[in-house]
Structures are given as structure tokens and as C-alpha cells.
Short mmCIF file of C-alpha atoms in Angstrom, two decimals:
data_model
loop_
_atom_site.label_atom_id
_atom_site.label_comp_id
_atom_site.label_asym_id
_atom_site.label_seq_id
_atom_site.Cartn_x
_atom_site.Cartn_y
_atom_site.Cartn_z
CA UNK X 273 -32.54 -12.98 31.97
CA UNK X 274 -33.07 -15.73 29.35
CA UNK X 275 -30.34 -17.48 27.62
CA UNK X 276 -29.71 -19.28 24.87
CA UNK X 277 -27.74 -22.63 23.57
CA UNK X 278 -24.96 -21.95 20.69
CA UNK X 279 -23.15 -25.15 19.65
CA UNK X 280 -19.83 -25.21 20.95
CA UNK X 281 -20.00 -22.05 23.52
CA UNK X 282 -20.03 -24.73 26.65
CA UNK X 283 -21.97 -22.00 28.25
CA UNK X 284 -25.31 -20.59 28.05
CA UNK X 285 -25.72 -17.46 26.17
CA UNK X 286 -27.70 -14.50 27.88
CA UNK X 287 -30.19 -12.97 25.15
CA UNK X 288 -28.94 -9.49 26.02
CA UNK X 289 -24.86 -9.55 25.00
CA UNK X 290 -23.04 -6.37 26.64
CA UNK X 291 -20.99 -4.34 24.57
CA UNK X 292 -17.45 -3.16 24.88
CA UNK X 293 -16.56 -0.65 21.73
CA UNK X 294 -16.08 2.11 24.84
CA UNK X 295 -13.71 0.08 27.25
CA UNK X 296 -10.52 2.15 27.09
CA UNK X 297 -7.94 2.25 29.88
CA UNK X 298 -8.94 5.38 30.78
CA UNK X 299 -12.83 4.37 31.15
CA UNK X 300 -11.97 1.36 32.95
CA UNK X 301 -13.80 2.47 36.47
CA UNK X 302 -16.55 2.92 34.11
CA UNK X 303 -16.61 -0.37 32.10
CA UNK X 304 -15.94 -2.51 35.30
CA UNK X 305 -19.48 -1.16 37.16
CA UNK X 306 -21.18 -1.32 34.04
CA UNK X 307 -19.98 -5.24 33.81
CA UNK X 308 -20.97 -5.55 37.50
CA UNK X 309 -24.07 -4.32 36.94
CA UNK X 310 -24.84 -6.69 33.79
CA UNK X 311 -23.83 -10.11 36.19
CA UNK X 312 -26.13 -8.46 38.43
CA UNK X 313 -28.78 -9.07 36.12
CA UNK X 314 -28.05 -12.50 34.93
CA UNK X 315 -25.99 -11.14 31.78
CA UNK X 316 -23.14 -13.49 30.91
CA UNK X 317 -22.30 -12.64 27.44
CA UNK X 318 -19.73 -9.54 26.62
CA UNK X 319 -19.09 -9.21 23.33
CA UNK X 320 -15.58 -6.90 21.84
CA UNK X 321 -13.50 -7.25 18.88
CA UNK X 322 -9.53 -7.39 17.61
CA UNK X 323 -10.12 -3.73 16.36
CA UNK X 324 -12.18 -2.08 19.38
CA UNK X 325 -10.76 0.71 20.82
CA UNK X 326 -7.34 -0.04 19.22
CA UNK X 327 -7.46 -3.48 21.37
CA UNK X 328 -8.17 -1.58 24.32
CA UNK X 329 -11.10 -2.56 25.07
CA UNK X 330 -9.90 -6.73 24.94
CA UNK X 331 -7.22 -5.57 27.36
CA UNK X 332 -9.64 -3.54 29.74
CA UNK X 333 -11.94 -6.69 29.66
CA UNK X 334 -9.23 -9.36 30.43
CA UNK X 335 -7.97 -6.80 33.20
CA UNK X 336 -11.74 -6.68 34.76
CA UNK X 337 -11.50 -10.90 34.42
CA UNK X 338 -8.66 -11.04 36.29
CA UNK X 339 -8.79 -8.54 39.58
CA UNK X 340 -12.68 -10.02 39.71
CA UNK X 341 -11.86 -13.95 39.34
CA UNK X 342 -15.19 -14.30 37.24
CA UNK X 343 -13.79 -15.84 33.95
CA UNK X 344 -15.78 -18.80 34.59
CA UNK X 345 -18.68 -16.72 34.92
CA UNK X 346 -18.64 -15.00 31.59
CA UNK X 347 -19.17 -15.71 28.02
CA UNK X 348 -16.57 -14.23 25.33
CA UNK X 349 -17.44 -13.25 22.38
CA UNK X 350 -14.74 -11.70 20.18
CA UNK X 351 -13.82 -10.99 16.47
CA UNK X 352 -11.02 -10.75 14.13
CA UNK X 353 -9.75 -10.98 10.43
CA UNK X 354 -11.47 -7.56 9.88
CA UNK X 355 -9.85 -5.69 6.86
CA UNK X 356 -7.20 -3.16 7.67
CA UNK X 357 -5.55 0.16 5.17
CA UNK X 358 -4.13 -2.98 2.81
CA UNK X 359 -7.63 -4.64 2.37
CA UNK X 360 -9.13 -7.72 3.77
CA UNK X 361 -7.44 -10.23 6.23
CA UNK X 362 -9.78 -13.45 5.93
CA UNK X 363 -7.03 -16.03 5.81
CA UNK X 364 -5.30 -18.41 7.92
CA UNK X 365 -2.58 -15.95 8.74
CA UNK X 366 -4.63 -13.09 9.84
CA UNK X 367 -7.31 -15.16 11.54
CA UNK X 368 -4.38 -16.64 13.44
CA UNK X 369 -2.21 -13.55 14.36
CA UNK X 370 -5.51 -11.72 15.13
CA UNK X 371 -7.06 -15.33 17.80
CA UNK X 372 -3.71 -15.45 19.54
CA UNK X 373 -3.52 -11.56 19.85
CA UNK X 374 -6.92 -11.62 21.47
CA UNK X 375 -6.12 -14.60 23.91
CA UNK X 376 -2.78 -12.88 24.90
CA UNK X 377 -5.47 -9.63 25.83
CA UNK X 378 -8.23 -10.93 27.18
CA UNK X 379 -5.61 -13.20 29.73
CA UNK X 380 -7.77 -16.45 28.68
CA UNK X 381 -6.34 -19.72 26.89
CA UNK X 382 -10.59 -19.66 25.58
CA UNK X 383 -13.06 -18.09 23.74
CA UNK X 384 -16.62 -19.35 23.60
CA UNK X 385 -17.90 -17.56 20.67
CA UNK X 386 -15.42 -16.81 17.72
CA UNK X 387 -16.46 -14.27 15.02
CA UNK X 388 -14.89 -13.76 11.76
CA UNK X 389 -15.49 -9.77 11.89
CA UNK X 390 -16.15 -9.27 7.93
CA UNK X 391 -16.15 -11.74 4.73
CA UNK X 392 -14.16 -11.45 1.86
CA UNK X 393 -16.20 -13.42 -0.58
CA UNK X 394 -12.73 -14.35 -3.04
CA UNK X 395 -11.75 -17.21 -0.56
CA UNK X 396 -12.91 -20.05 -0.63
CA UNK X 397 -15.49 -20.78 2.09
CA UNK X 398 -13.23 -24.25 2.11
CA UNK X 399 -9.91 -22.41 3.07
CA UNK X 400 -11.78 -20.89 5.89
CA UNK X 401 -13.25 -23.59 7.88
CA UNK X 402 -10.13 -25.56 7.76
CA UNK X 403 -8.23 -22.63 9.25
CA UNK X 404 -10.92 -22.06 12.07
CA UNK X 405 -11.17 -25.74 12.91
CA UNK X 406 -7.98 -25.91 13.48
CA UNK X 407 -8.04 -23.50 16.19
CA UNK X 408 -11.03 -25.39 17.50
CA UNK X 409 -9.47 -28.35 17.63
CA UNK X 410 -6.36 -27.13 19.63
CA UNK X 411 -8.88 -25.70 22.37
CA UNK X 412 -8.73 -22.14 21.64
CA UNK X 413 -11.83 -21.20 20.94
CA UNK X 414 -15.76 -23.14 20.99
CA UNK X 415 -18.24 -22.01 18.73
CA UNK X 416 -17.43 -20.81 15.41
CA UNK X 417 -19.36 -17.73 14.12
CA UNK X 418 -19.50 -15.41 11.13
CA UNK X 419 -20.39 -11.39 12.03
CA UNK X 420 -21.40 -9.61 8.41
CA UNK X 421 -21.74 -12.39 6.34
CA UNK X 422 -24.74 -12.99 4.10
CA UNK X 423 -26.50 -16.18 4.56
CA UNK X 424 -25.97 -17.60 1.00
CA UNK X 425 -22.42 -17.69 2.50
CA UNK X 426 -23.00 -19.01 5.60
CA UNK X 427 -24.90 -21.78 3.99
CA UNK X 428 -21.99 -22.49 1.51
CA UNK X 429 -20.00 -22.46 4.09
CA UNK X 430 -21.85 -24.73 6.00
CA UNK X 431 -22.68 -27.28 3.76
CA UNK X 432 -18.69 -27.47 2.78
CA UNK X 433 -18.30 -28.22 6.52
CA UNK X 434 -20.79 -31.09 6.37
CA UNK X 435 -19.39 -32.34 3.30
CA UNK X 436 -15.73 -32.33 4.78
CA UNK X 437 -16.50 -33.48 7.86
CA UNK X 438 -15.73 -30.42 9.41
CA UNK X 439 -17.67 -28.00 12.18
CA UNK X 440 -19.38 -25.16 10.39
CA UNK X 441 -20.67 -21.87 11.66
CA UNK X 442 -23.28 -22.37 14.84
CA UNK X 443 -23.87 -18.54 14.90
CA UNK X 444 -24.50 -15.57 12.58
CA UNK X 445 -23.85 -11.38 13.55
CA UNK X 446 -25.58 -9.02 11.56
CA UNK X 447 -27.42 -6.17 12.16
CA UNK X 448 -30.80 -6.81 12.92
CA UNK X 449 -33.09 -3.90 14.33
CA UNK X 450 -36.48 -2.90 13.26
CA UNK X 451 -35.03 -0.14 11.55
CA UNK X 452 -34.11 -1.20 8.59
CA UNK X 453 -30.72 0.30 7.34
CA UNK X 454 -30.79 1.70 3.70
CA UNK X 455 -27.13 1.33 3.20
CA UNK X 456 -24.62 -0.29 4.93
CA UNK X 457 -23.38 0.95 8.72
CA UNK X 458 -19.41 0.74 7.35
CA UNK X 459 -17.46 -1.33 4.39
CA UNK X 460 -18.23 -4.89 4.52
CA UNK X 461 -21.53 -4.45 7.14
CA UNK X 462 -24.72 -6.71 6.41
CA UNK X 463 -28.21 -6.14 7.55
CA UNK X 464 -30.24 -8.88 8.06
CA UNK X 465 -33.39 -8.80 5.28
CA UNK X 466 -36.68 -10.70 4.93
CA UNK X 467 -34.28 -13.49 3.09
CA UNK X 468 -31.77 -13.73 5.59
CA UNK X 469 -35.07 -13.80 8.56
CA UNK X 470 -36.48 -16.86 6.61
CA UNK X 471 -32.88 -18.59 6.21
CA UNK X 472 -32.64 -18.08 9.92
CA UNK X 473 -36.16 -19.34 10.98
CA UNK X 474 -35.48 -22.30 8.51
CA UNK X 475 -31.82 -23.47 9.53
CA UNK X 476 -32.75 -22.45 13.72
CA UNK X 477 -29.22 -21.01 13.42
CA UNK X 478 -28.79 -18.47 15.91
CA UNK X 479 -28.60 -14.80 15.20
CA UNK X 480 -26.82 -12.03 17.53
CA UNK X 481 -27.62 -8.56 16.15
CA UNK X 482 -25.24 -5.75 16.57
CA UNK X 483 -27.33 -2.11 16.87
CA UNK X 484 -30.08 -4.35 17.65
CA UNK X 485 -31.54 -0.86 18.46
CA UNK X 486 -30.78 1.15 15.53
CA UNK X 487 -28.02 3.51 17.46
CA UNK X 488 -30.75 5.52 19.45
CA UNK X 489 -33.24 5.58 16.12
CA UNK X 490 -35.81 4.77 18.57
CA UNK X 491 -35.25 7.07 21.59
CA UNK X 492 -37.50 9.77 20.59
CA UNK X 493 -34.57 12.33 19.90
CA UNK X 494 -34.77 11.67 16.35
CA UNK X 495 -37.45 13.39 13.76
CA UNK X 496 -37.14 13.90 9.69
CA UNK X 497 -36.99 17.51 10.66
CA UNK X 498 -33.67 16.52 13.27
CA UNK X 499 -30.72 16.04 10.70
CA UNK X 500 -27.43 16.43 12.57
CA UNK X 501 -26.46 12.70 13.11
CA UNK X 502 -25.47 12.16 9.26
CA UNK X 503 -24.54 8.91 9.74
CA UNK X 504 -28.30 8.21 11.21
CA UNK X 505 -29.57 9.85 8.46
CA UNK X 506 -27.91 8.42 6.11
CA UNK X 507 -28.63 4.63 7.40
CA UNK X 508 -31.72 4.53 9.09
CA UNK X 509 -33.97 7.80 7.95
CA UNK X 510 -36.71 6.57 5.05
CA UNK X 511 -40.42 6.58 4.66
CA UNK X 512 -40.62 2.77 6.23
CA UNK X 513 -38.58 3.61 9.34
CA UNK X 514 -40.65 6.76 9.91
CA UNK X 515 -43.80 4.28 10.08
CA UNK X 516 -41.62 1.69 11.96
CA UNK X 517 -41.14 4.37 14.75
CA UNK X 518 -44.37 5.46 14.68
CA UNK X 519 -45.56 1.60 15.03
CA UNK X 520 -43.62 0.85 17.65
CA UNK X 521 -45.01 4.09 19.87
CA UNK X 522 -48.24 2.51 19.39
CA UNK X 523 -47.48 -0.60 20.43
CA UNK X 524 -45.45 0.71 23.41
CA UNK X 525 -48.49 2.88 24.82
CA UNK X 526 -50.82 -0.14 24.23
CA UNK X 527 -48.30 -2.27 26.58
CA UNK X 528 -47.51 0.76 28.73
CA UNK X 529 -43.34 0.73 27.68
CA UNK X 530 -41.43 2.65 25.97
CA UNK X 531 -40.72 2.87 21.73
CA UNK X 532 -37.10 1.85 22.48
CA UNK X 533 -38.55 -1.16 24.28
CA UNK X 534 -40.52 -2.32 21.76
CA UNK X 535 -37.50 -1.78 19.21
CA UNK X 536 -35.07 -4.13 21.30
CA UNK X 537 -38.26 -6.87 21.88
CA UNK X 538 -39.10 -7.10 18.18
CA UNK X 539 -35.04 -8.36 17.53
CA UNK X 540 -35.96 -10.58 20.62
CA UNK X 541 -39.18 -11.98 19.86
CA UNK X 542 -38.24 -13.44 16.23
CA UNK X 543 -39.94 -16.86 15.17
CA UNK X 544 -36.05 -18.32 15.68
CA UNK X 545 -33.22 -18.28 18.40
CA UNK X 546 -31.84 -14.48 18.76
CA UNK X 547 -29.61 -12.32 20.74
CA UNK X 548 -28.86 -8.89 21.10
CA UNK X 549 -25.81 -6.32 21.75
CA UNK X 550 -26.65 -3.56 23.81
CA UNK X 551 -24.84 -0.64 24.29
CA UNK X 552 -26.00 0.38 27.84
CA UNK X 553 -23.71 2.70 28.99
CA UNK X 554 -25.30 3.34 32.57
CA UNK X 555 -27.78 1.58 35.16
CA UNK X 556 -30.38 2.94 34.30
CA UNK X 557 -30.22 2.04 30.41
CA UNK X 558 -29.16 -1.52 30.93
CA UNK X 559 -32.23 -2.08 33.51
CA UNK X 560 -34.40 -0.29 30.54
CA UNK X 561 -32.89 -3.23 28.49
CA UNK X 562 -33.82 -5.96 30.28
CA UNK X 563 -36.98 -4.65 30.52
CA UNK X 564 -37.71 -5.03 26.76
CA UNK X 565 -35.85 -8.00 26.66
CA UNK X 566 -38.90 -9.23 28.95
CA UNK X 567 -41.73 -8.00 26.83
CA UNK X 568 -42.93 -10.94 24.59
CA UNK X 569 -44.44 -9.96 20.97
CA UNK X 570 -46.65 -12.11 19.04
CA UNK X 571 -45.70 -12.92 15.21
CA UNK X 572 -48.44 -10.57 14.10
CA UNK X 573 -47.26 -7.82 16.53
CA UNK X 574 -43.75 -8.18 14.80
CA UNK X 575 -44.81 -8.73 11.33
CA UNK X 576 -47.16 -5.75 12.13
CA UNK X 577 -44.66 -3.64 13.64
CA UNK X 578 -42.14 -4.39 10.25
CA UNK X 579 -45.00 -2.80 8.05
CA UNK X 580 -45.90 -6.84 6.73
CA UNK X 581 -49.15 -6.26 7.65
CA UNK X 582 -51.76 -3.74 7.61
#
């Protein structure tokens, strides 16, 4: 497994992050061997949110913590101020209620990597910072991040913080996948494009993509013909994708892996410092995952594989 360094985390980041949107009470036999199995392999980052599961699956996480002692070994990485029925929640109130409600769940007084879930672009990037530094400065949480922003606001935001002698955002979490989404996953979602991958590659701020693998676009189960995930279709089915898939089968026979491998190693293998959520589920598709995570792509093989060159 190879990590990275985020400003702030105190811990090194593993480039694969494990994710949690299926941790439920009921699953927790389930979540707590796929957890073993992802320390097994040198994973240290688990990421989960305010809103998974209904907060189940912070609960289920901070339960696993505690009857395993391993707090120390792991790397948070949570979210909050995500827009409820009433509309957005990106103040100091929300991102407060939401930080302490997570702490109480997860049974930890710290989290390493703190993501605002979703922007709401009428605040001021100002009234933001000062909120989240404030919580930095009492301990609570390390690195401050921003998950569906775009990176004109991430710069603003940034360049307030330096301004105001404040810490600014040492992270970004968009989708990134070599699928490239035609609309938006849900309200409020951004998709990294070829502007945000050149903002990134210029600033060296780190990028951890959720559906870093396109939600199973590049498992082989999918065809233009095969229309009965609508939300797939609706995202991730175009012209460009079609050629992105068939790219990547190429590549994969030329390197003897597999199309899915080649999916997750092209968010891995970008000209700056990336992670990426998986969703392994079992054994078998985590150790597929940190098989890709091991296959390294040149910058033509990526550019190729993202239809930039012929």
C-alpha cells in the first residue's frame, strides 16, 4: 500500500480510502471483516459521512474502534454540513452541530480529515474558514477539506485563508474516475474536469475521488444495449465513455489485468497527489483493488486512455 501526506492529518494517508455508505448495525459482522481485511493490507484511511446510513454507519465504525483498540491505527475521514429537506447547512451552526455529532459517534475526541460534504456558493468563503478553524484550533479535527466543491472555490477559499492568516483547505473530494459523468451523481455533486486536473497538478493539492471507479461502469456488466441501471445511464453512458471502456480493455490485456484495474490506476496514476474510495464489499474485491492501485500508468497511457490523444 502507498500513502500519502495531507497537511494536518498527523497520519499518513493510504492511496486506497475504504468506504462505509453500507455499515449499518445490522451489517456490522460484515463491515468489521471487511475493515480487518483493509489493515491487513496496509489500508489506514476509512472514509463515512454525517448522513451515511442515517449516522449508522459513524456509529458502526466508532463501535469497530472501540471492541478492536485500533483508533491509533486508523485515519478518519468524515463529512458534514450537507443540505437537508430545508436546503443547505454550510454555516457555523450546522458545521458545528453536525462535527460534534460525528465525534459523539465515532467515540473519538479527533478527526484527521474534515470534509465539508457540499458548498453552498452564497457564503462567504470568509465565514467558512473562520468557523472550521475554530474547530481546528480547539483539537477537534486536523486537516481541513472540501468534498464537491469546484476549484475556483477552493482557490478563493484558499487565498482568503492566506490573506487572513488562517489554515485553508489541504484536500479536495470530487469525483474523479475515467468515466466521465455527464451530469451530476446527486444535487450539489462535482466531477473533477480537465480544469479542475490542471488546478490540481498546479496547486499539488491533494485529491480523494469518490466512485473513483464509476459505480461498476467498468466491470464488464455494462453495454449501450444494457439499460436497467438508470442512474448509470443517465451519468456515465455517452459516446466518450464507450471509447474510455473500450481503452481501458486494451490497455488491461496489454498489461495482463483487468478493465476495472486500469479504471481505478488511471485516478491513481495522475501527474499530482491522489487517493481513492473504494467500495470493496468482499476479499476478493478489495485484493482486486490493491492490485490496480499497484499498476503504474505513464502520462501518455492516461492522457491516452482519457481520449487526449490519438
Amino acid at each position: 500500500m502507498d500513502y500519502i501526506h495531507i497537511e494536518g492529518a498527523g497520519k499518513p494517508v493510504s492511496r486506497l480510502i475504504k468506504g462505509t455508505d453500507y455499515f449499518k448495525h445490522d451489517t456490522y459482522e460484515k463491515a468489521s471483516a471487511n475493515l480487518n481485511a483493509f489493515l491487513e493490507i496496509g489500508g489506514t484511511t476509512v472514509d463515512t459521512a454525517h448522513i451515511y446510513c442515517g449516522g449508522e454507519s459513524e456509529v458502526v465504525l466508532g463501535q469497530y474502534m472501540q471492541e478492536h483498540n485500533n483508533r491509533d491505527s486508523i485515519v478518519i475521514l468524515t463529512k458534514g454540513a450537507h443540505h437537508d429537506q430545508n436546503g443547505p447547512r454550510v454555516n457555523a451552526q450546522d458545521i458545528r452541530s453536525d462535527l460534534l455529532t460525528s465525534l459523539e459517534r465515532l467515540q473519538t475526541d479527533f478527526i484527521e480529515l474534515y470534509a465539508l460534504h457540499r458548498d453552498d456558493e452564497s457564503v462567504p468563503v470568509g465565514v467558512i474558514l473562520e468557523a472550521l478553524n475554530e474547530h481546528r484550533e480547539a483539537g477537534r479535527i486536523g486537516a481541513l477539506g472540501a468534498s464537491n466543491w469546484t476549484w475556483q472555490r477552493l482557490q478563493e477559499a484558499n487565498d482568503y485563508a492566506a490573506a487572513h492568516g488562517l489554515v485553508g483547505f489541504t484536500f479536495s473530494s470530487p469525483n474523479l474516475s475515467l468515466a466521465k459523468a455527464n451530469e451530476p451523481f446527486w444535487a450539489g455533486c462535482v466531477s473533477a474536469d480537465q480544469q479542475t486536473l490542471d488546478w490540481h497538478e498546479q496547486t499539488r493539492l491533494p485529491l480523494l475521488s469518490w466512485s473513483s471507479q464509476a459505480r461498476g461502469f467498468f466491470t464488464g456488466r455494462f453495454t449501450p444495449e444494457v439499460r436497467d441501471n438508470a442512474d448509470l445511464v443517465r451519468v456515465f453512458y455517452s459516446d466518450g465513455n464507450w471509447e474510455r471502456l473500450r481503452r481501458a480493455g486494451e490497455l488491461a490485456q496489454q498489461k495482463d489485468t483487468t478493465t476495472i484495474q486500469i479504471a481505478l490506476a488511471y485516478v491513481l496514476n495522475q501527474p499530482f497527489p491522489t487517493c481513492a474510495l473504494i467500495g470493496a464489499q468482499n476479499r476478493e474485491e478489495l485484493l482486486s483493488c490493491d492490485e490496480g492501485a499497484g499498476i503504474v500508468l505513464t502520462r501518455d497511457e492516461v492522457e491516452w486512455l482519457d481520449l487526449r490523444q490519438d
